[in-house]
Every structure is written in C-alpha cells, then in structure tokens.
C-alpha cells in the first residue's frame, strides 16, 4: 500500500493515514480502495501539468451503496479525513475528478450506477450518481420508452454530476438543474434525507412534484459540499413527433448584437423551445480542423484568418444552432415565425432539417444528435486545436443578460483579455430565455508548459475583469474557485458567511469536499 | 398601550413585553407598532372561530425598510421575542396573517410595497413583499409594458408571499416558485444576503439567471422560517399576440380518469402550455350560486343534486379550464391537436375564445381573466356556499402524480372522508405537467360552530388518510402544520432533523416564525 508519491490528507502522518486506509479496506473490501500512484493518475486534473498542479488525491474509494458511503463517513469523521466527492469525475474543463484540497480522499461514486426507475407516463427517471448520459440513453432505448433525455456536449459524464454542477444540454430541458426533481442525500453525519415529497414514506410524487412541505433544500446540494447526492430524479421529454434541427449563420463579427436581439423574443415566448447555442467561427473550425491548418504564427489569430475560415468552411462569423420539437404542424408554424424574424437580419442564412421522432436515434446524423438528446463524444476533437492529440482546455464561463449590447460588451471584454495573453478566442454562448452563458474555451497544447501557464493566468485575469464589469461565472476550475467566490462580495461577502454557517452546522468536522466552490470548513479557513 | 386582551409572547411578562414594545416604538415610530385588540383582529385567522383558535398575535409591526427590519431583529434577539412574518397576510384558506405561535409579534411587510424594477426586454420584475398582484399588474399597465403576470385566484395577495408559500397561478408561469429569480433575505442575525448572481455587487444577471456560484439557497426561504425575504425577482411573460381561453366539460363522474389521461400528454409536451384546472361541478356551482339554491338537507349533497347542477348550469361533472398563448398560427395548430385528443373522449365538450393580446385587459370578460394574468377577487363568492356573507373555508391540498388512476384514487379518498363528516366535496385540481395538485375547499358557515369544528376535524382526518395512501400536502393551515409535517417520516423524520439543524444554525434564538411548517426552534421543541 504505497502512498509515498501521493499527497497525504492534511494533518495525518503517513502512518496514521495507513491506519485509516486499513479501516476503509476492512469496511469496504480491498478492491474499493485505490492508492497506487499510477492508478490515481486517472483522477488528476486531466488538462493540467503534473508539475504545476497540487490537486491530487491521497487515495480513491469506490463505494457501491449508500451503506458503504455511511461507513466511509464514520471513518472520515472519526479521523477528520477530508473526502472529495465526484460522480463520474468527467468535469474536465474545470479540473476533472481532482480534489481542490491536495491529499483529500477521492469518493468516486461511479459504481453506484443503477437506473432505478423510468416512468414513461410521467416522463422521468430516478438514477444513481454513476449513471452516465450514455447509460440513461441506453436504458430508455432498451426499455422502448418514447422518451428523450437532454445531454451535454459529452455523453460520458454523470447525469447527477453534471446537474449538480449546473450543467446544460440543448433540448427544451437543457437547464439540467431545472429538470431535477427529488434527491436522496447522505449528510456528513451519515444521516439520509430525501427531499421534496420523498420525505414521506411511500409517497407517489417524489419525482413528479419538486417541492414538499416546508423548505426545499435541493439547490443547497448543487455546487456545494453540504452532502452527498445518492439518488436524483430527472424529468425527461416525451419523444416528439417531429424534431427539426436548425441553424442561422451571420456573416459579420458585428452581427452578434442584432442576432441576440433577434433570438431573445423567440426563446422568451418559446417559439424556439430549446437551449440554442451561438458559436464564433473559431469554435466551429476547431471541431473540424486544427490551428496549424489555418495559421502558424504566434499570438491570437488575426481577423483575416477568421474571415478566411468563414469563407472556406461556409460558416458565419457567428453561428446559431437551435431546434424545434413537437407535432409537425406546430413545428412548421414555429419555423415560419423564426423565418420572419430572421428576414429582418441582413445577411443571415437560416436552415433546418426535420426528423421523425419515432426513428430518431438511427437516422440523425452526428451534427444533429446533441439537440436530439443523443449522447456522443464528438466534440472532444475541439481540444486538439493547439496540441493535436496532446491538447487540453480550461473553460471560462461568465453569464450576461440576454441583450445584444450586454453580450457584445462581454464577448469583447473576454476576447480582448484572451488575445492579450496570445491565445485564440473560441466562444460558445448558451442561450437561455433571459441569460447568455458564455463558454470561452481556453485551449492549449499540453506539451507547451508556457502556454498552459498562460491559459491559467488568462483565466484568472478574466475572472477579475469580468467581475469588475458585473459578470459572474456559472462554474469554475478548481484553480480559480476561491478567486471566483471572492468576486461575490455583496454586503462584505455575506454569501460566504451564510455558506460557512451552513457548512459548520451540517459538516462540523469539515470532511466533505473542502474548498468546493470556495467553501471551506472552519478549521481550514482560520488562516484566511 | 393595552395588551391585556392579546396573548403575550411566551416567556415574557406583561411588564417585560411593555418594555419591548417601547423599544420597538422608539426604533420605528409609534405608527409602526399596533397593539389595540380591535386593530389586531384583522390579523386573526379570518375563517376560524374566536373561541376555538389560539393563533393570535401580541402586537403587529409595520416596518417600511430593510433597516427597520434589522432594528426589529436586534430587539427581538435581545429579548427572545418571537416574530411571525407575513407579506400581505392574505393566505386566508390556511390561516391568513395569524401566527402559529400564540403571542408572536406580527411582522407585517405590507408597507414595503415598491415595484423596484420592470425590465421589458428580459421580462422580469423586482418587487418588495408588500407588492400585491393588483399592484404589479397596475405597474406594468402604467408603464405600457408588453408583459403579462401570472396571478392566483385572488389578486389581493402579495407576489412574494404567494410565491414563498408555493402558490400557483394559471398562465404558463403558473408555478410561481419556478418563476422566481433572485432574492434578498434578511437573516435572523440581521445580516443581508442576496441569492444567485445578486451576491456579486453590480451584477447584471440577478433577475435573469437563477443560480450563482456555489449552492442555491432560494428554496430554503420558501415555506420556512429561516429568513425574511425583502426583495424577489419574478419572471414575466411577454404579452402574446393571441390568447385563447379554452374549456372542456366531461359529463360523468367516471370521466375524471380518462380526462387526466387525455390532458397529460398535452401538458407534458407543452401543446397546452399553461397550468390548467379541473373542477368538479360543485366547485363551479359555488362560484355562481349558494347551497340553499340546490338543497336544504343535512349531510353531503347527494349525487342526484350534483346531476341536477350539471344539467341546469350546462356544466360537466368535471370541468377543465386551460389556455393557449402565442402567435395565432401556433395557437391554431395547438388547438387542433387538443381537439383531436378530446375527440377520443366520449361525451367531452370542448370550446374556446380567442383574444388579441394587445388589448387584453380591456376586452377579456371576468371568467377568462385569471388565465390572462388579470387579477381579481371574483372567486371570493365561493366561500358563501354555506354561510352566505358569513362563509368561511379551509383548504386541504394533496398532490398526486398526473395519472388517471392516481387522481381518481385520491379524489375518491378525499370525497369519502369529506362526506363522512357531512360536508360537501368541492375540488379544483391544478394540473402541472407531472402532478395534480388538488385544492379541496372545505367550506363552512362561520355562524355554525359545529360545522366549523367538523371542517377542521375533517381536515385532520384527511391529512392522516392521505399520507397512508402516499399523498402529501403542498400547503397547510396553521392548525394542521405540525400534523402534516409529522407525516413526512422518511428515515425516522430525517427531514425534520435536517430542518432543525438549519434552524438552530441560522436562528439560534428562535425568533423567526416559530412553528412555521412544523419547524420549531430548539427551546420550543424540547418537550415534544
């Protein structure tokens, strides 16, 4: 049981930790505890450099039941062993499975991977944390259910993990937190709660009604370290009669503002019912080519190259992807309204492809699958932009109101800072009815340590600059979690005081995911 | 300053309380503190009998600012004075403004009544607790905004108060908690937090993006006593081009199950985008007539009288009200789909009336206003069923999955229990995409003390019987709050332990709304 190469949990000697590991093994079985440095590498930040990141676990545990989690918590509480919970740990743009606190013990829930229930009539599923989007999709297919899920760009992630981290997909249920209904949570003291109507034994509405009697704590367990979510209900869409995958291309950089103003009324009144995305041409180009195909100079790509891409790829400088779903007559009526709106946008090119919902899985080509809720890994090619097979990325994700002027102001700010670090500006803007969530992909070549360093430095600068302009991030990498949290300073950081009050009450020993989203237990924040 | 006729706050002598009141007056001004028994009567449970209810405040405070609330909290913490917060206090079916704890000081927020912001582009409003649905509607009208609000049956209630108590309206934004975006909350210790993106100074997305960075606590402040909500964002609907108010009538009692099965796919795929309601004939009759017009016997109305009503009023035994909104072409396509679905339901009669959205307020007749977001008090006539001008009611509100068999089982259970107490069964079932929220109106004659007693006894029996069958309530009267909370027994009442942990951490002196939704502070639960 070699741990020499792994960091130790703070406050524990090597000998003490060896004792703790023995207790974990005795309680869970040896195959549930991993300490071999090579095996733990899978759980390091996948896109960081070994030399510059401390986010490494001391060991990893793979419980397969709620009872085993309770056993782990008993041991961790007794010896103040910090844990770091992940479901699948595929949150790669923000640090993957790696713990914020060096030496925390990884609590990896991927073995708890049962789809517990699929209810076709009321269109929901109840899943465990290890269930990936791929798994849920397959379970629905295998059961022959006329249901559709919402998937993020990559299907390998956990449905629960993605939702707890405020993830998005691109169907009408693309705001995954809004589709969550009912949770089972193991608290730090081992107590098990069920939220909403699940708090009543034998209740029939745990996955059909979001609230219960009294306060609703579900939001507390997202992006937090207040508990371990072991079951979650997820609302699914009835498979539509017709699915229409649509696009609009705008030729000029300056089209972004008018494009946003055109989209807003359409998403606000649900003429466009899904979560569309607007990407710049570089984002699009990175899915089908590499930087060296276009340019081999240093510094950010010049506008002339972006124009070149636009022409050669037949794309716009800004490219909108959206979808319509439902009975064909309604889809047709909605599309006409979209056409009329885009007719007022000079130069915009609009199009779409219709699919029959019943045969959706087999007939939809790759580029139209995500909006149809069909999971894939296609978009992984984007990270090869700089480094080819050794590419990596780090996402910076600020939110703006869905107004042309605001989105233009924010993208200009982000582009200016990104380019000032000599990096290319790649943006995908998720459109919600009232907000634009910009995902700025800071790609780098993992073999180029100076470029990696620049990307992380750039991300830090962006956090500060964006906050000055009034924009906060919806999600953040381990390395900037404290910095992002620091920007939320209303009333002298009242939010932090509130979160710490809850943390101390729910987890007095501070064992659950210390540092997650900038929330530290009492013992670790005294020096702050 | 006579308080002899009011109950005193527990633990305070008359003299001590007089001192406390002096401190409140000194801090807030005399007109902000009410103690005259006659003036306090407005804040007793409006539909309970003076002799049988203890839910009476010792005094009432009317702060007009967050700073005054902080002053009140300072005094209340120092002397352990329990407060009971209401916004407008119009929650009449569940106890009105009355406090759960006899002698609590009413903290009435109706003077904080500013509409702070209306943003037409992103379709939201930011309001204070005293803003009624009437006020918000008028503010939108006065500003000429092309926006629509969602209103509950009665427009006199507070937008915040209704939302915090999980209230419903009948537009596509009828689930008011789901339309809430961003809160300002004063905690028991006087600290002020803003949730979501409001936690960042100068952030532009407080009312456009629901989450922030880290856990989302908004749900914690609904149906709870963890804080005082002083500002709240509410999403509004763009005023549609066309509004179509529709109905379907089903002739037979046994049509309820098939009706629910017919509605479910239509609301699940948003062909019907709003929150419809299904009422039984008695509910409909009570809006336009009184019991004595139909029957003067004791006990529950016999089925023959219900048939008689159905014929004479031209209604169904079950009556669905729903609405379509949007561009006329889409509304027409949606209505055709609804027609096709109802064509398969024997005996069902379907109809609708279209209105142009631009002139909505002036042209919509009374019965079609609620679904158009136009507030009124029309439905108040229902409480006159038994007692005429002296009628009262108490609501029992269990939730079922939106499945025919479940809704039939639940309504049969409720009807059986209600009729066993000799009362008439009046039900309105709010249709959400996956759940049916049954509002069973237990009407009574306030002059008939035995009938009032029977209604409350009936409600208690219903709570227990419904829980045995797996149904929980979404809301409850003061008198059954503890009983309802008691039914949520999963894992030996883990939810209660969790709520109490939060309560003790956030409000160690137990001053905020003791007993709200069955959550009591430490000092008051020791004897339980």
mmCIF file of C-alpha atoms in Angstrom, chain B residues 51 66 68 89 92 98 158 202 239 244 275 315 346 366 395 402 423 443 477 487 504 507 514 524:
data_model
loop_
_atom_site.group_PDB
_atom_site.id
_atom_site.type_symbol
_atom_site.label_atom_id
_atom_site.label_comp_id
_atom_site.label_asym_id
_atom_site.label_seq_id
_atom_site.Cartn_x
_atom_site.Cartn_y
_atom_site.Cartn_z
ATOM 1 C CA UNK B 51 -63.372 30.811 20.767
ATOM 2 C CA UNK B 66 -34.779 46.683 5.480
ATOM 3 C CA UNK B 68 -36.251 48.858 10.217
ATOM 4 C CA UNK B 89 -51.139 38.008 5.121
ATOM 5 C CA UNK B 92 -56.805 33.001 4.189
ATOM 6 C CA UNK B 98 -52.293 34.755 12.032
ATOM 7 C CA UNK B 158 -48.504 39.526 -2.105
ATOM 8 C CA UNK B 202 -23.269 45.376 -9.618
ATOM 9 C CA UNK B 239 -47.693 39.587 -23.859
ATOM 10 C CA UNK B 244 -57.217 31.592 -26.246
ATOM 11 C CA UNK B 275 -51.443 25.396 -15.618
ATOM 12 C CA UNK B 315 -71.534 22.200 -16.958
ATOM 13 C CA UNK B 346 -66.713 10.248 -25.326
ATOM 14 C CA UNK B 366 -64.449 38.074 -15.973
ATOM 15 C CA UNK B 395 -58.255 24.137 2.138
ATOM 16 C CA UNK B 402 -50.719 13.151 -13.055
ATOM 17 C CA UNK B 423 -69.605 18.221 4.257
ATOM 18 C CA UNK B 443 -66.466 25.420 3.124
ATOM 19 C CA UNK B 477 -53.393 25.554 7.579
ATOM 20 C CA UNK B 487 -46.425 12.661 8.016
ATOM 21 C CA UNK B 504 -30.628 26.302 15.037
ATOM 22 C CA UNK B 507 -31.712 31.474 14.094
ATOM 23 C CA UNK B 514 -41.682 29.574 15.313
ATOM 24 C CA UNK B 524 -39.734 25.219 21.916
#
